[in-house]
Amino acid sequence: RILNAKKRVVPKIRAYYQKLEGLRDDLYLEIEYKADGRRVTLSARPADWYDGLDSKMDGSLTLPTDKDGFSCSAYDSKVDGVVLIPRGRCEFTTKVEMAQAAGAKSVVIWDEKMSKMPLETQGKTGATRSKGTVTREQGDALTGGVSILPRETGVTIMAPGPGKVAPKLDAVMINLANGTDLTQALKGGEQVKILDVKHFDFSSNIDNFVKKDLKKMLNEMEIYSNVQRESKDQFNDPVLVTLQENRNAFAEAVKSKDYGAIRKTFKTWQDNLDTLGKWELTETF
């Protein structure tokens, strides 16, 4: 019961909470396309190991030079500036380490995770099953299902895998649409540069979160809390009362715009979940 809910509900809670944390930590990248002088501002989510020195993200964008273009193996040639890398096929730390070894200043990863496949099967052709779920798209009956299409899984907070050391190179993530546009421009020979990095305004943006997202997030937290009871029919389980109190405290912290209290109360709610129900806020690939 808990594991089923973990698979179904936790991704929604994680997305809401990362969005909330992003109101404080997310960045704006000011991008310039040299050909026509056009400038755009893109939102970006820093990696868990981001050191806060925004100047490290300034510079010309370039593509990885490894054989697959996913920065999962050694580069064929040196690079200079900020490397733009698609998500998928290997862990974030591997991508950054390969870019660093080739001379990169920093890394921008864009959200092109290949389906929900395990690492060893991402990018492979043929009909594939992951945890009993068919990954074919509509229309595969006509095409033979010979390819796995990239899906946007949501910008996330990147973190090292268990027991792994955080990279020394700064990295941020942008969404699929923006990453695709930048990649196409670079492949077309256009020069693209990050001119400046700015931060979100936490206090003003959290009002919109309270209005649009807080109720939905609390609802998902309640659904997940209810499956933590010891017995399926035991609705008087004390843990349900505790988790309800934790959710109420978290809601008040959000409404009060108290960032420290937000992190503390959310962690308390997580700590009181069943051992099987605990989960990480960050993702590794």
Short mmCIF file of C-alpha atoms in Angstrom, two decimals:
data_model
loop_
_atom_site.label_atom_id
_atom_site.label_comp_id
_atom_site.label_asym_id
_atom_site.label_seq_id
_atom_site.Cartn_x
_atom_site.Cartn_y
_atom_site.Cartn_z
CA ARG A 1 0.00 0.00 0.00
CA ILE A 2 2.71 2.47 1.01
CA LEU A 3 4.97 1.60 -1.91
CA ASN A 4 2.13 1.99 -4.41
CA ALA A 5 1.28 5.40 -3.00
CA LYS A 6 4.96 6.33 -2.97
CA LYS A 7 5.20 5.69 -6.70
CA ARG A 8 1.97 7.54 -7.47
CA VAL A 9 1.86 10.47 -5.01
CA VAL A 10 5.45 11.33 -4.07
CA PRO A 11 6.40 12.75 -7.51
CA LYS A 12 3.55 15.26 -7.16
CA ILE A 13 4.57 16.29 -3.64
CA ARG A 14 8.22 16.56 -4.68
CA ALA A 15 7.30 18.79 -7.63
CA TYR A 16 5.24 21.12 -5.43
CA TYR A 17 7.93 21.33 -2.76
CA GLN A 18 10.73 21.90 -5.24
CA LYS A 19 8.64 24.66 -6.79
CA LEU A 20 8.27 26.19 -3.35
CA GLU A 21 12.02 25.97 -2.65
CA GLY A 22 12.62 27.32 -6.14
CA LEU A 23 10.86 30.55 -5.23
CA ARG A 24 13.91 31.27 -3.09
CA ASP A 25 16.71 29.45 -4.89
CA ASP A 26 15.79 29.44 -8.59
CA LEU A 27 17.60 31.70 -11.01
CA TYR A 28 16.88 33.71 -14.12
CA LEU A 29 19.39 33.28 -16.94
CA GLU A 30 19.58 36.22 -19.35
CA ILE A 31 20.38 34.70 -22.75
CA GLU A 32 21.57 36.53 -25.87
CA TYR A 33 21.36 35.18 -29.42
CA LYS A 34 24.22 36.95 -31.20
CA ALA A 35 22.86 36.68 -34.74
CA ASP A 36 19.93 39.04 -34.18
CA GLY A 37 20.76 40.46 -30.75
CA ARG A 38 17.62 38.87 -29.31
CA ARG A 39 17.57 38.44 -25.52
CA VAL A 40 15.39 36.09 -23.50
CA THR A 41 15.15 35.32 -19.80
CA LEU A 42 14.87 31.66 -18.77
CA SER A 43 14.18 30.22 -15.33
CA ALA A 44 16.72 27.70 -14.04
CA ARG A 45 16.95 25.47 -10.96
CA PRO A 46 20.38 25.21 -9.29
CA ALA A 47 21.86 21.83 -8.43
CA ASP A 48 22.03 20.75 -4.81
CA TRP A 49 25.78 21.52 -4.85
CA TYR A 50 25.45 25.01 -6.41
CA ASP A 51 27.82 27.31 -4.50
CA GLY A 52 25.99 30.58 -5.14
CA LEU A 53 28.67 32.27 -7.26
CA ASP A 54 26.44 33.32 -10.14
CA SER A 55 29.36 34.60 -12.23
CA LYS A 56 30.31 30.98 -12.88
CA MET A 57 27.22 30.61 -15.06
CA ASP A 58 28.12 33.50 -17.38
CA GLY A 59 29.62 32.69 -20.75
CA SER A 60 29.08 31.27 -24.22
CA LEU A 61 27.00 28.12 -24.51
CA THR A 62 28.41 25.07 -26.25
CA LEU A 63 27.36 21.46 -26.81
CA PRO A 64 29.05 18.33 -25.39
CA THR A 65 31.45 16.58 -27.77
CA ASP A 66 31.09 12.98 -26.55
CA LYS A 67 29.82 10.41 -29.04
CA ASP A 68 26.17 10.44 -27.90
CA GLY A 69 25.88 14.10 -26.92
CA PHE A 70 24.65 13.25 -23.42
CA SER A 71 27.96 13.92 -21.62
CA CYS A 72 28.02 10.37 -20.29
CA SER A 73 31.46 9.51 -21.65
CA ALA A 74 34.76 11.26 -22.34
CA TYR A 75 34.55 14.18 -24.76
CA ASP A 76 36.18 13.90 -28.18
CA SER A 77 37.53 17.44 -27.92
CA LYS A 78 37.98 20.22 -25.39
CA VAL A 79 35.19 22.70 -24.71
CA ASP A 80 35.12 26.25 -23.42
CA GLY A 81 32.37 28.09 -21.56
CA VAL A 82 29.02 26.70 -20.39
CA VAL A 83 28.06 23.25 -21.72
CA LEU A 84 24.37 22.64 -22.57
CA ILE A 85 23.55 18.96 -21.91
CA PRO A 86 20.31 16.94 -22.25
CA ARG A 87 19.11 14.96 -19.25
CA GLY A 88 19.13 11.16 -19.31
CA ARG A 89 21.27 8.03 -19.84
CA CYS A 90 23.55 8.66 -16.86
CA GLU A 91 23.60 10.42 -13.51
CA PHE A 92 23.89 14.19 -13.24
CA THR A 93 27.27 13.91 -11.53
CA THR A 94 28.69 11.91 -14.43
CA LYS A 95 27.55 14.54 -16.93
CA VAL A 96 29.14 17.35 -14.95
CA GLU A 97 32.39 15.44 -14.34
CA MET A 98 32.78 14.67 -18.04
CA ALA A 99 32.16 18.32 -18.94
CA GLN A 100 34.65 19.48 -16.31
CA ALA A 101 37.33 17.11 -17.59
CA ALA A 102 36.87 18.64 -21.06
CA GLY A 103 37.37 22.19 -19.77
CA ALA A 104 33.82 23.45 -19.12
CA LYS A 105 33.27 26.48 -16.90
CA SER A 106 29.81 25.28 -15.77
CA VAL A 107 26.86 23.21 -16.98
CA VAL A 108 23.23 23.78 -17.98
CA ILE A 109 21.20 20.55 -18.14
CA TRP A 110 17.88 20.56 -19.91
CA ASP A 111 15.00 18.27 -19.03
CA GLU A 112 14.96 15.54 -21.68
CA LYS A 113 14.81 12.47 -19.48
CA MET A 114 14.06 9.45 -21.63
CA SER A 115 10.72 8.11 -20.41
CA LYS A 116 10.84 6.54 -16.93
CA MET A 117 13.31 3.91 -17.95
CA PRO A 118 16.18 2.71 -15.76
CA LEU A 119 19.56 4.13 -16.77
CA GLU A 120 20.76 1.00 -18.54
CA THR A 121 17.80 0.98 -20.97
CA GLN A 122 17.41 4.69 -21.72
CA GLY A 123 17.93 5.52 -25.36
CA LYS A 124 17.67 1.90 -26.48
CA THR A 125 15.28 0.90 -29.28
CA GLY A 126 12.59 -1.74 -29.18
CA ALA A 127 9.59 -2.38 -26.98
CA THR A 128 10.72 -2.18 -23.38
CA ARG A 129 9.00 -2.69 -20.05
CA SER A 130 9.93 -0.95 -16.82
CA LYS A 131 8.47 -2.24 -13.56
CA GLY A 132 5.69 -3.93 -15.49
CA THR A 133 4.61 -0.83 -17.36
CA VAL A 134 4.69 -0.70 -21.15
CA THR A 135 6.50 2.43 -22.31
CA ARG A 136 5.17 2.59 -25.86
CA GLU A 137 3.38 5.70 -27.07
CA GLN A 138 0.07 5.95 -28.94
CA GLY A 139 0.57 4.95 -32.56
CA ASP A 140 3.23 2.36 -31.82
CA ALA A 141 0.97 -0.34 -33.22
CA LEU A 142 1.55 1.30 -36.61
CA THR A 143 5.24 2.10 -36.22
CA GLY A 144 6.24 -1.10 -34.46
CA GLY A 145 7.19 0.72 -31.28
CA VAL A 146 10.81 0.91 -32.34
CA SER A 147 11.75 4.03 -30.44
CA ILE A 148 11.35 5.60 -27.03
CA LEU A 149 10.36 9.25 -27.14
CA PRO A 150 11.80 11.82 -24.75
CA ARG A 151 9.37 13.09 -22.16
CA GLU A 152 9.53 16.15 -19.96
CA THR A 153 9.55 14.85 -16.39
CA GLY A 154 9.88 18.21 -14.67
CA VAL A 155 12.79 20.43 -13.71
CA THR A 156 14.29 19.04 -10.52
CA ILE A 157 16.94 19.69 -7.90
CA MET A 158 19.95 17.68 -9.08
CA ALA A 159 21.99 15.85 -6.45
CA PRO A 160 24.79 13.27 -6.26
CA GLY A 161 23.82 9.62 -5.91
CA PRO A 162 24.20 7.85 -2.55
CA GLY A 163 27.80 7.81 -1.40
CA LYS A 164 28.99 9.98 -4.28
CA VAL A 165 30.94 13.22 -3.98
CA ALA A 166 29.34 16.40 -5.29
CA PRO A 167 30.96 17.80 -8.45
CA LYS A 168 33.11 20.91 -8.20
CA LEU A 169 31.46 22.46 -11.27
CA ASP A 170 28.26 24.47 -10.86
CA ALA A 171 25.15 23.28 -12.71
CA VAL A 172 21.55 24.35 -13.23
CA MET A 173 18.55 22.81 -15.00
CA ILE A 174 16.13 24.37 -17.49
CA ASN A 175 12.98 22.93 -19.03
CA LEU A 176 12.57 20.90 -22.21
CA ALA A 177 11.22 23.69 -24.43
CA ASN A 178 13.99 26.15 -23.60
CA GLY A 179 16.68 23.49 -23.81
CA THR A 180 15.43 22.37 -27.22
CA ASP A 181 15.45 25.94 -28.58
CA LEU A 182 19.00 26.57 -27.36
CA THR A 183 20.26 23.24 -28.68
CA GLN A 184 18.77 23.82 -32.11
CA ALA A 185 20.34 27.27 -32.27
CA LEU A 186 23.78 25.90 -31.34
CA LYS A 187 23.51 23.02 -33.80
CA GLY A 188 22.63 25.58 -36.48
CA GLY A 189 25.89 27.39 -35.82
CA GLU A 190 24.43 30.31 -33.90
CA GLN A 191 26.36 31.86 -31.05
CA VAL A 192 24.40 31.96 -27.79
CA LYS A 193 25.63 33.42 -24.52
CA ILE A 194 24.51 33.71 -20.89
CA LEU A 195 24.94 37.39 -20.08
CA ASP A 196 23.67 37.58 -16.53
CA VAL A 197 22.14 35.62 -13.67
CA LYS A 198 19.43 36.97 -11.38
CA HIS A 199 17.45 35.54 -8.45
CA PHE A 200 13.74 35.09 -7.86
CA ASP A 201 11.90 37.29 -5.35
CA PHE A 202 10.76 34.80 -2.68
CA SER A 203 8.32 37.03 -0.78
CA SER A 204 6.33 38.20 -3.79
CA ASN A 205 6.24 34.85 -5.59
CA ILE A 206 5.08 32.85 -2.58
CA ASP A 207 1.73 34.68 -2.61
CA ASN A 208 0.97 33.10 -5.95
CA PHE A 209 2.02 29.68 -4.63
CA VAL A 210 -0.38 30.03 -1.69
CA LYS A 211 -3.18 30.99 -4.05
CA LYS A 212 -2.62 28.35 -6.74
CA ASP A 213 -0.63 25.45 -5.33
CA LEU A 214 -0.70 25.17 -1.54
CA LYS A 215 -4.14 23.55 -1.29
CA LYS A 216 -3.26 20.99 -3.98
CA MET A 217 0.03 20.18 -2.28
CA LEU A 218 -1.62 19.73 1.11
CA ASN A 219 -4.20 17.44 -0.47
CA GLU A 220 -1.45 15.19 -1.90
CA MET A 221 0.34 15.24 1.47
CA GLU A 222 -2.91 14.15 3.16
CA ILE A 223 -3.42 11.30 0.70
CA TYR A 224 0.12 10.11 1.34
CA SER A 225 -0.21 10.56 5.10
CA ASN A 226 -3.31 8.39 5.23
CA VAL A 227 -1.50 5.34 3.84
CA GLN A 228 1.12 5.50 6.61
CA ARG A 229 -1.28 3.93 9.15
CA GLU A 230 -0.34 0.50 10.46
CA SER A 231 -3.51 -1.19 9.29
CA LYS A 232 -5.63 -0.41 6.26
CA ASP A 233 -8.75 0.04 8.42
CA GLN A 234 -7.05 1.72 11.38
CA PHE A 235 -8.10 5.33 10.88
CA ASN A 236 -7.53 6.14 14.56
CA ASP A 237 -3.81 5.42 14.24
CA PRO A 238 -1.93 8.11 16.26
CA VAL A 239 0.46 8.68 13.35
CA LEU A 240 -2.40 10.20 11.35
CA VAL A 241 -2.93 12.83 14.06
CA THR A 242 0.78 13.59 14.16
CA LEU A 243 1.02 13.94 10.40
CA GLN A 244 -2.06 16.18 10.35
CA GLU A 245 -0.42 18.47 12.92
CA ASN A 246 2.74 18.49 10.83
CA ARG A 247 0.80 19.49 7.70
CA ASN A 248 -0.98 22.28 9.55
CA ALA A 249 2.33 23.64 10.82
CA PHE A 250 3.78 23.49 7.30
CA ALA A 251 0.77 25.35 5.87
CA GLU A 252 1.14 28.12 8.45
CA ALA A 253 4.85 28.43 7.70
CA VAL A 254 4.14 28.85 3.99
CA LYS A 255 1.46 31.47 4.60
CA SER A 256 3.83 33.30 6.95
CA LYS A 257 6.54 33.32 4.26
CA ASP A 258 9.00 31.96 6.80
CA TYR A 259 11.52 30.03 4.72
CA GLY A 260 13.30 28.51 7.71
CA ALA A 261 10.03 27.29 9.19
CA ILE A 262 8.93 25.93 5.80
CA ARG A 263 11.99 23.69 5.58
CA LYS A 264 11.77 22.67 9.25
CA THR A 265 8.06 21.76 9.24
CA PHE A 266 8.25 19.89 5.94
CA LYS A 267 11.20 17.88 7.21
CA THR A 268 9.27 17.08 10.41
CA TRP A 269 6.38 15.74 8.33
CA GLN A 270 8.81 13.61 6.31
CA ASP A 271 10.57 12.33 9.43
CA ASN A 272 7.26 11.07 10.85
CA LEU A 273 6.41 8.99 7.78
CA ASP A 274 6.72 5.22 7.89
CA THR A 275 10.23 3.98 7.09
CA LEU A 276 8.97 2.54 3.79
CA GLY A 277 7.36 5.85 2.95
CA LYS A 278 10.41 8.07 3.30
CA TRP A 279 11.85 9.61 0.14
CA GLU A 280 14.47 12.06 -1.11
CA LEU A 281 13.68 15.63 -2.15
CA THR A 282 16.32 15.62 -4.86
CA GLU A 283 16.94 13.38 -7.89
CA THR A 284 20.18 11.87 -9.16
CA PHE A 285 19.50 11.41 -12.91
#
